[in-house]
């Protein structure tokens, strides 16, 4: 670990702190329908959309109606994406003449992008046409993020409102998320990325002659190996910058290229690397201020932000330490950072980013359910790879996904105040609302769905040939690969231990199911909690009320998150990355 690396991590968190209030205040104005500087341009567009689609802007929904609208919209969108993938061979904007996507892969990808997971069991440049990338995948990058924001706003309204069953309109909230927040920010961000060298065109791939031809071993269909001389290279390109911006801002993570944000056409410089990390955290951080402002308790919003920031610092610190200390199996090798080399474990990392920014990116992307990567998590040390895994297992509430992080942390807030209430022997309260058995049951249902999905699918995969055939390493690292796949899927993250080969019927189907469970089986209990809170009356504070605005609350919230995650997943982690670390220290690798 170096002073330079620590400084970059500190600078990143400082920038996130600075953008939290302006973004959060802006979103509060948007969803409260207060005037903003974009109204002269966007308000007429919004009204036109409502007129064309027949939406009554003033109609407000109960939580059940909101859930039905959300599910129908997501289901139809998923079906459209599946159709585009299955017919892309005959559709326009396919200069490479790529074939239709296999049914199992198309289903898995459609579920993945609909749920904001963006799990990719394919190489983007060799599988998806430009039309599929833009009209299919990029479209879902926008709308899945907008749906997450809409649910977060409903939860905030549920906390803020009293004695009502009206929580807003799904179509209005989604439209405003797109028009006022995602589209303007992505337009500016895309132009910045283009200025830094990110590709944006519709040209066919370019074939170039290699300056130094080289030979490769090729195995034919008959099983015989022949030697071939390679003299040409195909350089993939396309409309990358426009997808890269929403990929990060919407905490989606699906890369245009197979190498994702390690590819120089997606992430060419240290500046774009820093900028993309800021995009990932910007909206989730801003929503904590939106929570405080819309509920009338800004201090509560900052307390939630502080708990998230503390968990982030612990995670990035542990990951950076594990990667910077290097591999103990390379005894006698100088692995210290110096002017001549990065030091530490550089396996699977880009030289232009180094240890600190690789560890920081891995932490940010798994904290925020983004899934974009600028290095190979499978090549991290056992403890370094365990931290991104733990980030997802905690529910990705360390800032979290756009919207998903906010409504995920509210679940833990409810559990935290419930525990506090038990400790003092009175009915727990949250910002004047009494937390009752129904609210706690719904919160636990959301948590148990994640746990059940991850552990059940992982257990089946590690004992059946159709699961173990996909792993590239035996022993505990193979378990980590499978565990990471289902944790990432159920947590709607999308990153992976790249050593697993997931493009099989088993993994395409089960990861898609895990993604759908992790998204919608969590959203429904969350909406039920919002509906329950909105119906409650405000109870005046008393001397026995547990404050949710200070350090004590932030500490209890952190403890609740960590304990729930530790008790649930510690046995699996013990058999995976922890065991691998102990064996590696004893001189054995996998």
PDB file of N, CA and C in Angstrom, residues 134 146 150 157 164 172 234 243 265 300 314 316 325 394 396 425 454 490 502 504 574 579:
ATOM      1  N   UNK A 134     -27.677  -1.492 -28.930  1.00  0.00           N
ATOM      2  CA  UNK A 134     -28.299  -0.178 -28.702  1.00  0.00           C
ATOM      3  C   UNK A 134     -29.775  -0.283 -28.317  1.00  0.00           C
ATOM      4  N   UNK A 146     -34.001   3.238 -14.217  1.00  0.00           N
ATOM      5  CA  UNK A 146     -35.143   4.111 -13.918  1.00  0.00           C
ATOM      6  C   UNK A 146     -36.152   3.411 -13.011  1.00  0.00           C
ATOM      7  N   UNK A 150     -37.378   4.577  -9.332  1.00  0.00           N
ATOM      8  CA  UNK A 150     -38.801   4.745  -9.031  1.00  0.00           C
ATOM      9  C   UNK A 150     -39.172   4.033  -7.731  1.00  0.00           C
ATOM     10  N   UNK A 157     -41.387   8.028  -0.219  1.00  0.00           N
ATOM     11  CA  UNK A 157     -42.738   8.574  -0.029  1.00  0.00           C
ATOM     12  C   UNK A 157     -43.468   7.831   1.075  1.00  0.00           C
ATOM     13  N   UNK A 164     -52.198   7.396   4.342  1.00  0.00           N
ATOM     14  CA  UNK A 164     -52.628   7.339   2.948  1.00  0.00           C
ATOM     15  C   UNK A 164     -52.167   6.020   2.343  1.00  0.00           C
ATOM     16  N   UNK A 172     -45.115   7.746 -14.245  1.00  0.00           N
ATOM     17  CA  UNK A 172     -44.601   9.109 -14.062  1.00  0.00           C
ATOM     18  C   UNK A 172     -43.214   9.073 -13.433  1.00  0.00           C
ATOM     19  N   UNK A 234      -8.466  -8.473 -36.148  1.00  0.00           N
ATOM     20  CA  UNK A 234      -9.733  -7.769 -36.318  1.00  0.00           C
ATOM     21  C   UNK A 234      -9.945  -6.865 -35.109  1.00  0.00           C
ATOM     22  N   UNK A 243     -23.111   3.677 -24.602  1.00  0.00           N
ATOM     23  CA  UNK A 243     -23.472   2.577 -23.706  1.00  0.00           C
ATOM     24  C   UNK A 243     -22.613   2.591 -22.455  1.00  0.00           C
ATOM     25  N   UNK A 265     -10.883   0.659 -25.409  1.00  0.00           N
ATOM     26  CA  UNK A 265     -11.933   1.399 -26.113  1.00  0.00           C
ATOM     27  C   UNK A 265     -13.087   1.759 -25.174  1.00  0.00           C
ATOM     28  N   UNK A 300     -30.722  12.363   9.022  1.00  0.00           N
ATOM     29  CA  UNK A 300     -30.900  10.925   8.836  1.00  0.00           C
ATOM     30  C   UNK A 300     -30.265  10.485   7.511  1.00  0.00           C
ATOM     31  N   UNK A 314     -13.781   0.271   4.699  1.00  0.00           N
ATOM     32  CA  UNK A 314     -13.307  -1.013   5.214  1.00  0.00           C
ATOM     33  C   UNK A 314     -13.071  -1.990   4.071  1.00  0.00           C
ATOM     34  N   UNK A 316     -12.606  -1.381   0.714  1.00  0.00           N
ATOM     35  CA  UNK A 316     -11.513  -1.023  -0.198  1.00  0.00           C
ATOM     36  C   UNK A 316     -10.172  -1.153   0.498  1.00  0.00           C
ATOM     37  N   UNK A 325       0.007  -6.664  -0.890  1.00  0.00           N
ATOM     38  CA  UNK A 325       1.013  -7.497  -0.222  1.00  0.00           C
ATOM     39  C   UNK A 325       1.519  -8.619  -1.119  1.00  0.00           C
ATOM     40  N   UNK A 394     -23.583  -8.712   1.366  1.00  0.00           N
ATOM     41  CA  UNK A 394     -24.195  -7.800   2.331  1.00  0.00           C
ATOM     42  C   UNK A 394     -25.470  -7.160   1.791  1.00  0.00           C
ATOM     43  N   UNK A 396     -25.484  -5.461  -1.215  1.00  0.00           N
ATOM     44  CA  UNK A 396     -25.091  -4.327  -2.049  1.00  0.00           C
ATOM     45  C   UNK A 396     -25.811  -3.046  -1.612  1.00  0.00           C
ATOM     46  N   UNK A 425     -37.082  -2.162  25.206  1.00  0.00           N
ATOM     47  CA  UNK A 425     -38.378  -2.658  25.636  1.00  0.00           C
ATOM     48  C   UNK A 425     -39.556  -1.816  25.213  1.00  0.00           C
ATOM     49  N   UNK A 454     -28.964 -17.748  -3.361  1.00  0.00           N
ATOM     50  CA  UNK A 454     -27.518 -17.928  -3.506  1.00  0.00           C
ATOM     51  C   UNK A 454     -27.089 -19.308  -3.036  1.00  0.00           C
ATOM     52  N   UNK A 490     -27.939 -13.200  -7.947  1.00  0.00           N
ATOM     53  CA  UNK A 490     -29.030 -12.870  -7.031  1.00  0.00           C
ATOM     54  C   UNK A 490     -28.919 -11.447  -6.516  1.00  0.00           C
ATOM     55  N   UNK A 502     -19.827 -19.983 -17.880  1.00  0.00           N
ATOM     56  CA  UNK A 502     -21.252 -20.006 -17.562  1.00  0.00           C
ATOM     57  C   UNK A 502     -22.180 -20.187 -18.755  1.00  0.00           C
ATOM     58  N   UNK A 504     -23.672 -22.340 -20.428  1.00  0.00           N
ATOM     59  CA  UNK A 504     -24.252 -23.672 -20.535  1.00  0.00           C
ATOM     60  C   UNK A 504     -25.734 -23.579 -20.208  1.00  0.00           C
ATOM     61  N   UNK A 574     -15.906 -19.763   4.550  1.00  0.00           N
ATOM     62  CA  UNK A 574     -14.863 -20.548   5.206  1.00  0.00           C
ATOM     63  C   UNK A 574     -14.372 -21.680   4.321  1.00  0.00           C
ATOM     64  N   UNK A 579     -10.453 -20.708   3.254  1.00  0.00           N
ATOM     65  CA  UNK A 579      -9.670 -21.941   3.189  1.00  0.00           C
ATOM     66  C   UNK A 579      -8.570 -21.828   2.146  1.00  0.00           C
TER      67      UNK A 579
END
